Amino acid sequence: MAEYRLKGLSCANCAREMEEEIQKLPNGEEARIYYNSGKLAVPEGVDLPNVEKILAKDGAVIIKEQDGSDEEGHHHAEAHSGPNWKMLISISTILFASAFLLEDYLSMAVIISMYVAATAISGYQTFIKGMKNLFRLKFNIDTLMTVALIGAFGIGEWREGTLVAILFGLNEYLEGLGMEKARKSMATLLQVAPKEAVLISGGHERVVPISALEIGDIVLVKAGEKIPSDGKVIEGKSSVNEAAITGESMPADKQVGDDVFGGSVNNEGLLKVEIMKAYEDSSLAKILHLVEEAQETKTPTELFINHFAKYYTPVIMLIAAIVMVAPPLIFGADWGTWFYQGLAVLIVGCPCALILSSPIAIVSGITRNARNGILVKGGVHLEQLGKIKTIAFDKTGTLTKGEPHVEQTIVYEPNFYQVAGAIEKNSSHPLAVAVVKEVEKSVSQIADAADVQTIVGQGVSAQVDDKMYFLGNENSLAHLTLPNKVKEDIAQLKGSGYTLVAVADEDKVLGLFGISDQIRPEAHQLMKRLQENGIKQTVMLTGDHHKSAEKVATAIGLTDYYAGLLPDEKVKKIKELTETSATAMVGDGINDAPALATANLGIAMGKGTDSAIETADIVLMQDHLGKLPSAISISQRVNRIIKVNIALALGLKLIALLLTIPGLLTLWIAILSDMGATIIVTLISLTILIEKKQEKVDI
């Protein structure tokens, strides 16, 4: 499939019709015109000259083959009808105003000439395309406008015909300008991709394109420069702005051994980075590719509008014909008056505002979320996110940090911390790491342990200062007769949902650690914000035991929880939830893949891991859930705006059509109803790009 950039793609309805014509060419069934991003994709074997002929009929041309680099958005003045389009509209307006003001002072021939000249300057492209379509019996907006212009001039309505031509030209210009604004916003987002890197090879530095980098290459990143691809710091220390990937405004500190993302910016100092992924496999490249693709996925609403538009224009043509002939034939009304009314109905029939009601809003919503580090993989998922009423969360790594943390300590003997630290300090086990972190708060220097032995099902034994000690679960205390106080403390820790780690010698218990997975600090406030955004049910699905699950659910305010679930049981529970309401599943994108796929919407988190990006419908590029409520809020706003846009587009046209009953519909009212709908729809959709200050703040 070859991709090309298009110029002159300013009408959503025209783009749909051109796509249908190209698909009729040999081998062209899979051809696509992406109106939102101004691109054309054609399969191999399609005759490109024939494609260009179809494009030329509607004023669109191929300007550049895509080579993977982003091209700056083109101003609609260039894309629609050349760089002097604004000037042409201005000249037409001046001619129209002059003719209108001088009607009583100049001859009728001169006045008509001025009107015709104004019409020709602003409407010649529409007229030419409309005449071609008329001969081919192809009825789109250009055809309707051409028939209306011919009819208006034919019955001597020079002034109104000219005004229609000028307003339609202005309307087309503004329509394309609105779409271009959304495209440019997306293009700005895509500009974060680095272009070059400073490669260190053989002790020398040289600038190379990022496409030339290979895994294992060492690059030098100076202050203010972008890191060229995903890698690992091997020398230097700095703070790095990762906003392009995660949407986080605060810089992240990096030192030797830390991972870095391609596209992030080195704020200070020098970093030497070993490239771990070729750029095309990097997190940033995948994000940008998916964001660009996401613009073009059709939502159910868009598919309905496109299907509706196919029948809308022919129906309007029929209504216009009835308006022209029915009153004179049935009621003996004046033919000229009702012919004029019929022409106005044709203009009202322009479907552009209706078709434009969704794509600008969708692109704006995807762009807003991408700026915040929220990757929505398509308009259909954006629309679905706004309909979600139930959210199911995995526990470990999602609502909790996924790292054991000492929550409670009970000390019986003064050497408790020293012994525990000595036994665990060389272990990499997650529980051992948690114990050592807690010990370091109380002990400045930890002693060494000798003869460390693992005891299956219990824990470990070791010698510290030539004395034997035991560390592990409750079974490691089997050699002791426990006092009632110790028994009560053990029961209390287990009852609170903690994992027990006990330390003892051959005679007595030295102390107890109560360890749990630390709840994310934003989790409690997150649930409140989700409820404010209309989420009715928040559920936790976990394989952990009941007490631990209950503790987490109570602490953060979940509406329900289910513990002790195997992966297939999580899937079953998700199926049950989706039967009663639209349900999203939030997980880490690795262990929860089946549940993510089963839910109406899969949301993964994990700071850009490959599995998260590939598994879910929506990816939170941060390592927390703080931005989830804003993503839902943006999606709900997009859905509301699309509904409002459709209501306005159809409502204004319906009002205009109703004016035909008393015979009050005029050509200029007709064009203003269409123009007003298009402008309002465009402006409302673009408000999604406006970011409120409070939305920038994470939980």
XYZ file of C-alpha atoms in Angstrom:
699
model
C 0.000 0.000 0.000
C 1.557 3.304 -1.141
C 0.757 6.520 0.736
C 0.640 10.045 -0.680
C -0.018 13.504 0.710
C -2.936 15.340 -0.914
C -3.499 19.034 -1.564
C -6.956 20.465 -2.162
C -8.740 18.001 0.126
C -11.093 20.505 1.723
C -14.488 18.778 1.625
C -15.296 15.668 3.655
C -18.198 14.677 1.398
C -16.056 15.128 -1.739
C -13.319 12.982 -0.183
C -15.820 10.199 0.422
C -17.066 10.360 -3.173
C -13.516 10.389 -4.616
C -12.631 7.375 -2.479
C -15.629 5.468 -3.855
C -14.581 6.269 -7.451
C -10.978 5.161 -6.860
C -12.207 1.915 -5.300
C -13.979 1.114 -8.600
C -10.643 1.088 -10.451
C -8.941 -2.293 -11.113
C -7.232 -3.463 -7.868
C -8.528 -0.365 -6.090
C -10.954 -2.009 -3.674
C -8.739 -1.301 -0.632
C -7.908 2.310 -1.580
C -8.550 4.876 1.136
C -8.661 8.662 1.310
C -7.912 9.840 4.819
C -9.647 13.194 5.027
C -8.605 13.846 8.627
C -4.882 13.721 7.832
C -5.055 14.662 4.129
C -3.585 11.419 2.810
C -4.264 8.843 0.112
C -3.425 5.133 0.370
C -3.623 3.011 -2.796
C -2.786 -0.691 -3.231
C -0.012 -1.842 -5.531
C -1.256 -2.344 -9.081
C -3.634 0.614 -9.174
C -3.025 2.892 -12.158
C -1.876 6.144 -10.515
C -2.651 8.412 -13.530
C -6.288 7.292 -13.337
C -6.294 8.042 -9.626
C -4.922 11.524 -10.337
C -7.675 12.130 -12.902
C -10.334 11.291 -10.322
C -8.675 13.565 -7.776
C -8.392 16.396 -10.316
C -12.159 16.382 -10.898
C -12.599 17.702 -7.359
C -9.511 19.916 -7.285
C -7.263 17.564 -5.291
C -3.708 16.672 -6.313
C -0.930 14.430 -5.014
C 1.921 16.588 -3.738
C 4.332 14.163 -2.080
C 4.832 10.451 -1.475
C 5.067 9.644 2.190
C 8.529 8.540 3.255
C 7.869 8.256 6.962
C 8.691 11.869 7.722
C 5.941 14.214 8.679
C 5.138 17.106 6.439
C 3.959 20.358 7.856
C 0.236 21.002 7.582
C -0.625 23.177 4.619
C -2.661 26.305 5.044
C -6.080 25.839 3.564
C -5.468 28.839 1.366
C -2.981 26.673 -0.487
C -4.885 23.438 -0.160
C -8.208 24.766 -1.369
C -7.556 26.933 -4.362
C -4.123 28.446 -4.423
C -2.249 31.043 -2.403
C -4.441 33.962 -3.598
C -7.751 32.508 -2.422
C -8.248 35.142 0.292
C -7.565 37.859 -2.234
C -10.087 36.377 -4.685
C -12.822 36.361 -2.043
C -11.937 39.948 -1.148
C -12.134 41.074 -4.800
C -15.483 39.291 -5.250
C -16.858 40.933 -2.108
C -15.722 44.396 -3.251
C -17.286 43.883 -6.696
C -20.549 42.672 -5.141
C -20.725 45.595 -2.709
C -19.922 48.085 -5.481
C -22.628 46.685 -7.774
C -25.164 46.696 -4.933
C -24.437 50.325 -3.985
C -24.290 51.598 -7.577
C -27.441 49.895 -8.920
C -29.245 53.256 -9.173
C -26.344 55.012 -10.884
C -25.040 52.583 -13.520
C -26.699 50.816 -16.408
C -28.175 47.363 -15.802
C -25.677 45.811 -18.218
C -22.749 47.139 -16.183
C -24.299 46.033 -12.897
C -24.971 42.527 -14.257
C -21.399 42.365 -15.561
C -20.076 43.246 -12.101
C -22.240 40.549 -10.465
C -21.172 37.952 -13.038
C -17.497 38.904 -12.554
C -17.812 38.606 -8.767
C -19.493 35.222 -9.167
C -16.842 33.978 -11.601
C -13.940 35.024 -9.369
C -15.211 33.292 -6.223
C -17.224 30.437 -7.734
C -15.493 29.360 -10.942
C -14.002 26.196 -9.446
C -17.332 25.103 -8.007
C -19.095 25.922 -11.301
C -16.625 23.932 -13.437
C -16.729 20.893 -11.154
C -20.510 21.141 -10.888
C -20.978 21.211 -14.681
C -18.743 18.145 -15.068
C -20.749 16.348 -12.405
C -24.025 17.384 -14.026
C -23.027 15.786 -17.318
C -22.001 12.642 -15.435
C -25.279 12.717 -13.425
C -23.224 12.881 -10.239
C -25.075 14.897 -7.637
C -22.943 16.382 -4.886
C -22.688 19.836 -3.327
C -20.866 21.288 -6.366
C -23.668 20.043 -8.616
C -26.325 21.517 -6.345
C -24.581 24.886 -6.185
C -24.071 24.993 -9.966
C -27.739 24.259 -10.648
C -28.719 26.892 -8.085
C -26.437 29.523 -9.698
C -27.703 28.794 -13.210
C -31.296 28.889 -11.982
C -30.814 32.145 -10.044
C -29.233 33.921 -13.003
C -31.847 32.384 -15.293
C -34.693 34.070 -13.412
C -32.798 37.352 -13.051
C -31.721 36.996 -9.394
C -28.250 38.373 -10.121
C -27.685 39.847 -6.702
C -28.679 36.767 -4.718
C -26.902 34.399 -7.102
C -23.664 36.332 -6.625
C -24.089 36.439 -2.859
C -24.620 32.682 -2.844
C -21.389 32.144 -4.835
C -19.342 34.381 -2.501
C -20.771 32.901 0.704
C -20.323 29.346 -0.580
C -16.684 30.058 -1.457
C -16.151 31.556 1.998
C -17.935 28.608 3.571
C -15.711 26.096 1.759
C -12.636 28.068 2.773
C -13.634 28.177 6.445
C -14.601 24.497 6.441
C -11.168 23.494 5.175
C -9.495 25.963 7.525
C -11.149 24.291 10.525
C -10.050 20.826 9.438
C -6.562 22.163 8.755
C -6.409 23.571 12.280
C -7.061 20.084 13.661
C -4.522 18.569 11.220
C -1.868 21.122 12.197
C -2.467 20.393 15.874
C -1.770 16.737 15.147
C 1.253 17.651 12.982
C 2.689 19.694 15.864
C 2.360 16.655 18.088
C 4.219 14.515 15.541
C 7.118 16.978 15.342
C 8.553 15.638 18.613
C 10.335 12.924 16.646
C 14.114 13.591 16.588
C 15.763 13.816 13.175
C 19.504 13.377 13.902
C 21.853 11.965 16.531
C 25.498 12.443 17.539
C 27.055 8.992 17.139
C 30.270 8.137 19.015
C 32.320 5.687 16.956
C 36.032 4.944 17.250
C 36.473 7.836 19.661
C 35.002 10.304 17.144
C 31.687 12.117 17.047
C 29.600 12.458 13.891
C 26.036 13.521 13.170
C 23.893 10.793 11.580
C 20.161 10.465 10.782
C 18.294 8.470 13.411
C 17.395 5.876 10.768
C 21.119 4.956 10.633
C 21.316 4.060 14.338
C 21.625 0.411 15.323
C 21.205 -1.455 18.597
C 24.363 -1.079 20.675
C 25.410 2.281 19.207
C 26.571 4.938 21.676
C 25.171 8.441 21.194
C 25.996 11.730 22.890
C 23.045 13.848 24.003
C 23.810 17.441 24.972
C 21.651 19.745 27.066
C 18.524 20.781 25.144
C 18.823 17.927 22.622
C 16.379 15.073 22.057
C 17.345 11.508 22.878
C 17.224 9.784 19.474
C 15.758 6.393 20.466
C 15.016 4.177 23.449
C 18.203 3.372 25.322
C 20.111 3.154 28.597
C 22.313 5.810 30.210
C 25.912 4.560 30.381
C 27.547 7.835 31.420
C 26.353 11.116 32.912
C 23.541 12.367 35.105
C 20.714 14.724 34.163
C 17.024 15.512 34.366
C 15.023 14.524 31.302
C 11.724 15.930 30.049
C 9.584 12.908 29.077
C 6.417 14.884 28.264
C 6.448 13.702 24.637
C 5.998 10.126 25.857
C 4.212 10.291 29.194
C 2.555 13.714 29.168
C 4.227 14.422 32.534
C 5.340 18.023 32.927
C 7.842 17.317 35.737
C 11.320 16.179 34.572
C 12.608 12.724 35.528
C 16.090 12.352 37.008
C 18.331 9.947 35.074
C 21.672 8.415 35.953
C 23.854 5.495 34.849
C 21.740 2.382 34.314
C 18.414 4.200 33.874
C 16.261 3.676 30.794
C 15.408 6.667 28.582
C 12.799 7.196 25.855
C 13.496 8.403 22.348
C 12.028 11.878 21.839
C 12.540 12.934 25.463
C 14.697 16.038 26.005
C 17.904 16.210 28.031
C 17.522 19.273 30.232
C 21.085 19.665 31.494
C 24.592 18.236 31.285
C 25.853 15.485 28.981
C 24.465 11.989 28.651
C 25.975 9.042 26.850
C 23.216 6.653 25.858
C 23.462 3.122 24.517
C 20.751 2.537 21.908
C 18.553 -0.416 22.902
C 16.057 -0.186 20.018
C 16.173 0.992 16.421
C 14.058 4.148 16.102
C 11.238 2.447 14.180
C 10.845 0.028 17.129
C 11.051 2.715 19.805
C 8.151 3.713 22.054
C 7.921 7.148 20.434
C 7.811 5.772 16.872
C 5.061 3.334 17.832
C 3.115 6.058 19.597
C 3.321 8.486 16.658
C 2.375 5.771 14.178
C -0.619 4.679 16.232
C -1.761 8.256 16.852
C -1.618 9.008 13.126
C -3.537 5.828 12.322
C -6.040 6.583 15.067
C -7.264 9.676 13.207
C -8.703 7.575 10.439
C -10.631 4.849 12.253
C -14.331 5.409 11.689
C -16.577 5.545 14.746
C -20.098 4.076 14.639
C -21.413 7.641 14.498
C -19.201 8.524 11.528
C -20.149 5.343 9.689
C -23.815 6.187 10.198
C -23.316 9.759 8.959
C -21.429 8.579 5.861
C -24.151 6.039 5.093
C -26.846 8.654 5.701
C -25.106 11.170 3.406
C -25.319 8.772 0.442
C -29.118 9.039 0.513
C -29.387 12.562 1.877
C -28.453 14.476 -1.305
C -30.779 12.523 -3.673
C -33.651 13.036 -1.214
C -32.934 16.780 -1.137
C -32.927 16.821 -4.967
C -36.350 15.138 -4.925
C -37.702 17.583 -2.335
C -36.408 20.511 -4.410
C -38.153 19.137 -7.522
C -41.419 18.745 -5.594
C -41.131 22.315 -4.253
C -40.596 23.614 -7.800
C -43.539 21.872 -9.469
C -46.099 20.858 -6.827
C -47.459 24.292 -5.768
C -47.861 25.583 -9.361
C -49.454 22.330 -10.590
C -51.721 21.662 -7.598
C -52.532 25.142 -6.341
C -51.855 27.229 -9.451
C -49.068 29.156 -7.692
C -46.519 31.278 -9.549
C -43.912 29.123 -11.342
C -41.113 31.703 -10.927
C -41.641 32.036 -7.184
C -41.588 28.301 -6.497
C -38.738 27.651 -8.916
C -36.764 30.127 -6.820
C -37.839 28.305 -3.628
C -36.701 25.003 -5.128
C -33.269 26.452 -5.891
C -32.985 27.540 -2.256
C -33.875 24.006 -1.133
C -31.006 22.663 -3.265
C -28.564 24.889 -1.409
C -29.994 23.854 1.964
C -29.225 20.269 0.940
C -25.458 20.670 1.248
C -24.330 17.790 3.526
C -20.917 19.240 4.407
C -21.796 20.504 7.897
C -23.326 17.123 8.749
C -20.306 15.143 7.551
C -17.960 17.581 9.316
C -19.793 17.190 12.634
C -17.627 14.254 13.729
C -14.059 14.166 12.233
C -12.751 17.491 13.612
C -14.033 16.588 17.081
C -12.486 13.100 16.879
C -9.064 14.380 15.729
C -9.130 17.099 18.399
C -9.977 14.563 21.108
C -7.228 12.138 20.071
C -4.721 15.015 19.924
C -5.711 16.372 23.365
C -5.292 12.955 24.942
C -1.980 12.347 23.160
C -0.632 15.622 24.565
C -1.432 14.265 28.025
C 0.402 11.004 27.369
C -2.816 9.050 26.749
C -2.663 6.994 23.564
C -6.132 6.333 22.111
C -5.813 3.862 19.255
C -8.775 5.097 17.261
C -11.894 7.221 17.137
C -14.035 4.174 17.895
C -12.193 3.700 21.215
C -12.439 7.417 21.988
C -16.198 7.266 21.479
C -16.459 4.087 23.572
C -14.449 5.601 26.444
C -17.051 8.346 26.737
C -19.788 5.712 27.192
C -18.083 3.642 29.910
C -20.073 3.232 33.155
C -18.091 0.446 34.859
C -14.327 0.207 35.281
C -12.627 -2.981 36.469
C -9.089 -2.673 37.830
C -6.368 -5.211 38.320
C -4.820 -4.764 41.790
C -1.098 -5.444 41.634
C 0.773 -2.791 39.680
C -2.432 -0.893 38.878
C -4.135 0.193 42.088
C -0.979 -0.716 43.992
C 2.642 -0.064 43.070
C 3.468 -3.750 42.631
C 6.313 -3.454 45.165
C 6.145 -5.021 48.663
C 6.258 -2.404 51.385
C 6.522 -2.812 55.177
C 3.254 -1.446 56.567
C 3.623 -2.478 60.219
C 6.518 -3.524 62.464
C 6.267 -5.177 65.896
C 9.568 -5.285 67.844
C 10.198 -7.628 70.807
C 14.011 -7.562 71.036
C 16.474 -4.671 70.434
C 18.585 -6.600 67.894
C 15.527 -7.285 65.661
C 16.413 -4.790 62.892
C 20.117 -5.642 62.840
C 19.513 -9.384 62.487
C 16.789 -8.953 59.832
C 18.996 -6.620 57.796
C 22.028 -8.916 58.003
C 20.065 -11.918 56.736
C 18.246 -10.086 53.881
C 20.741 -7.496 52.643
C 22.226 -9.676 49.899
C 18.915 -11.120 48.719
C 17.069 -9.815 45.642
C 13.710 -11.302 46.680
C 10.999 -8.554 46.683
C 10.125 -9.221 50.336
C 13.820 -9.046 51.283
C 14.172 -5.706 49.478
C 11.187 -4.333 51.425
C 12.666 -5.554 54.741
C 16.076 -3.976 54.026
C 14.462 -0.631 53.131
C 12.649 -0.647 56.463
C 15.776 -1.705 58.394
C 17.832 1.098 56.852
C 15.500 3.624 58.489
C 16.702 2.469 61.936
C 20.194 0.989 61.376
C 23.086 3.004 59.965
C 25.355 0.034 59.242
C 24.100 -3.491 58.661
C 26.227 -6.456 59.762
C 27.008 -9.479 57.587
C 25.353 -12.864 57.904
C 27.096 -16.214 57.398
C 25.931 -19.652 56.305
C 22.643 -18.412 54.827
C 20.435 -21.419 54.038
C 17.033 -21.595 52.361
C 14.420 -23.681 54.181
C 11.685 -24.738 51.745
C 8.229 -23.638 52.848
C 9.570 -21.548 55.716
C 12.218 -18.969 54.797
C 15.941 -18.803 55.562
C 18.348 -19.492 58.393
C 21.695 -17.772 58.947
C 24.380 -17.033 61.491
C 24.882 -13.484 62.710
C 27.700 -12.914 65.215
C 28.087 -16.725 65.501
C 24.459 -17.191 66.563
C 21.720 -18.971 64.572
C 18.647 -17.000 63.473
C 15.547 -17.750 61.414
C 13.583 -15.429 59.113
C 10.433 -16.355 57.213
C 6.709 -17.051 57.449
C 4.789 -18.473 60.406
C 6.208 -21.944 59.720
C 9.714 -20.682 60.507
C 8.592 -20.377 64.145
C 7.588 -24.059 64.450
C 10.519 -24.795 66.797
C 9.182 -22.314 69.358
C 6.349 -22.255 71.853
C 4.805 -18.865 71.143
C 3.564 -16.588 73.925
C -0.067 -15.453 73.683
C 1.067 -11.895 72.899
C 3.009 -13.079 69.837
C 0.106 -15.277 68.718
C -2.275 -12.293 68.985
C 0.090 -10.050 67.038
C 0.477 -12.652 64.268
C -3.323 -13.022 64.033
C -3.715 -9.238 63.885
C -1.196 -8.861 61.043
C -2.728 -11.689 59.043
C -6.225 -10.370 59.716
C -5.173 -7.010 58.281
C -4.197 -8.709 55.039
C -0.441 -8.386 55.547
C 2.176 -10.901 54.483
C 3.974 -12.022 57.649
C 7.790 -12.023 57.944
C 9.028 -13.165 61.381
C 12.549 -13.045 62.816
C 13.564 -15.433 65.629
C 16.526 -17.116 67.258
C 16.543 -20.612 68.758
C 14.695 -19.451 71.888
C 12.376 -16.523 71.105
C 10.782 -14.262 68.490
C 12.704 -11.009 67.898
C 9.968 -9.221 65.959
C 7.447 -9.244 63.119
C 7.074 -7.416 59.815
C 3.636 -6.877 58.243
C 4.218 -6.455 54.495
C 1.756 -5.473 51.797
C 1.727 -4.055 48.294
C 1.696 -0.272 48.695
C -1.484 1.433 47.484
C -0.849 4.114 44.900
C -1.195 7.549 46.522
C -3.534 8.809 43.781
C -5.931 5.828 43.998
C -8.415 7.222 46.565
C -8.784 10.608 44.874
C -8.981 8.834 41.515
C -12.156 6.986 42.514
C -13.813 10.248 43.550
C -13.003 11.874 40.216
C -14.230 8.838 38.293
C -17.554 9.024 40.113
C -17.766 12.735 39.292
C -17.267 11.780 35.627
C -20.271 9.462 35.681
C -18.584 6.116 36.392
C -21.205 4.183 38.363
C -19.205 1.117 39.361
C -15.509 0.660 40.191
C -14.476 -2.971 40.630
C -11.188 -4.660 41.575
C -10.330 -8.080 40.135
C -7.365 -9.783 41.798
C -5.783 -13.155 42.330
C -4.725 -12.076 45.822
C -6.423 -13.426 48.954
C -9.643 -11.974 50.323
C -8.228 -10.024 53.287
C -5.615 -8.243 51.194
C -8.193 -7.374 48.536
C -10.664 -6.121 51.145
C -8.017 -3.875 52.681
C -7.177 -2.234 49.337
C -10.825 -1.914 48.251
C -11.839 -0.275 51.518
C -8.865 2.087 51.582
C -9.478 3.549 48.121
C -13.292 3.451 48.045
C -14.111 0.842 45.387
C -17.758 -0.102 44.943
C -16.907 -3.835 44.749
C -14.054 -6.333 44.587
C -13.479 -9.991 43.685
C -10.468 -11.849 45.144
C -8.704 -15.142 44.482
C -9.408 -15.027 40.737
C -7.419 -17.008 38.189
C -6.899 -15.374 34.742
C -9.837 -17.289 33.203
C -12.036 -16.306 36.154
C -11.162 -12.643 35.566
C -12.344 -13.036 31.969
C -15.592 -14.633 33.163
C -16.189 -11.769 35.601
C -15.532 -9.189 32.867
C -18.106 -10.923 30.655
C -20.647 -10.689 33.486
C -19.954 -6.970 33.954
C -20.248 -6.189 30.223
C -23.715 -7.753 30.164
C -25.057 -5.036 32.465
C -23.074 -1.937 31.401
C -20.266 -0.663 29.164
C -17.128 -1.881 30.944
C -13.460 -0.950 30.706
C -10.658 -3.099 32.122
C -7.514 -1.394 33.439
C -4.366 -3.494 33.782
C -0.654 -3.542 33.068
C -0.964 -4.953 29.544
C 0.991 -8.125 30.322
C -0.767 -10.427 32.808
C -4.208 -9.038 32.071
C -4.237 -9.417 28.274
C -7.250 -11.801 28.167
C -9.346 -9.537 30.400
C -8.273 -6.417 28.485
C -9.366 -8.052 25.230
C -12.703 -9.240 26.671
C -13.830 -5.872 28.065
C -15.626 -3.310 25.918
C -12.459 -1.267 26.281
C -8.964 -2.331 27.352
C -6.879 0.318 29.131
C -3.223 -0.477 29.846
C -0.679 1.405 31.909
C 3.020 0.937 32.261
C 5.012 3.891 30.951
C 5.217 2.822 27.358
C 6.026 -0.875 27.594
C 5.734 -2.713 24.277
C 3.152 -5.147 25.596
C 0.964 -2.315 26.909
C 1.054 -0.474 23.586
C 0.224 -3.635 21.631
C -2.460 -5.097 23.905
C -4.854 -2.338 24.855
C -7.251 0.006 23.076
C -6.014 2.896 25.223
C -2.575 3.218 26.820
C -1.707 5.443 29.780
C 1.943 6.222 29.103
C 2.512 7.215 32.724
C 3.178 4.741 35.520
C 0.037 5.848 37.375
C -3.697 6.358 36.831
C -3.778 10.094 37.505
C -4.733 11.089 33.961
C -7.502 8.514 33.463
C -10.322 10.823 34.656
C -9.260 13.577 32.241
C -9.173 11.057 29.368
C -12.743 10.012 30.195
C -13.798 13.651 30.522
C -12.328 14.529 27.107
C -14.030 11.521 25.502
C -17.395 12.396 27.037
C -16.972 15.951 25.783
C -16.197 14.704 22.267
C -19.363 12.588 22.300
C -21.484 15.504 23.528
C -20.054 17.852 20.921
C -20.682 15.377 18.090
C -24.321 15.078 19.168
C -24.663 18.861 19.379
C -23.016 19.229 15.960
C -25.395 16.749 14.336
C -28.387 18.458 15.947
C -27.203 21.892 14.750
C -26.362 20.700 11.238
C -29.762 19.088 10.753
C -31.697 21.584 12.867
C -30.633 24.683 10.943
C -31.411 22.942 7.651
C -34.815 21.820 8.916
C -35.666 25.394 9.959
C -34.609 26.638 6.534
C -36.709 23.960 4.796
C -39.756 24.835 6.899
C -39.505 28.394 5.569
C -40.531 27.006 2.162
C -44.067 26.372 3.483
C -44.925 30.083 3.704
C -42.597 30.778 0.768
C -40.091 32.714 2.859
C -36.924 30.749 2.001
C -34.436 32.815 -0.005
C -31.140 31.859 -1.579
C -29.096 33.891 0.876
C -30.965 32.431 3.881
C -30.308 28.960 2.461
C -26.562 29.510 2.075
C -26.324 31.215 5.467
C -28.061 28.247 7.124
C -25.469 25.911 5.633
C -22.580 28.295 6.234
C -23.694 28.964 9.795
C -23.965 25.253 10.547
C -20.492 24.559 9.125
C -18.815 27.408 11.009
C -20.538 26.592 14.311
C -19.773 22.867 13.998
C -16.111 23.609 13.251
C -15.632 26.129 16.061
C -17.353 23.942 18.656
C -15.198 20.959 17.661
C -11.983 22.975 17.942
C -12.805 23.965 21.537
C -11.757 20.417 22.502
C -8.145 21.467 21.853
C -8.368 24.177 24.524
C -6.720 22.896 27.680
C -7.974 24.188 31.014
C -5.338 24.856 33.669
C -6.879 22.512 36.212
C -6.818 19.667 33.674
C -3.027 19.903 33.483
C -2.641 18.984 37.142
C -2.359 15.275 37.948
C -4.031 13.754 40.944
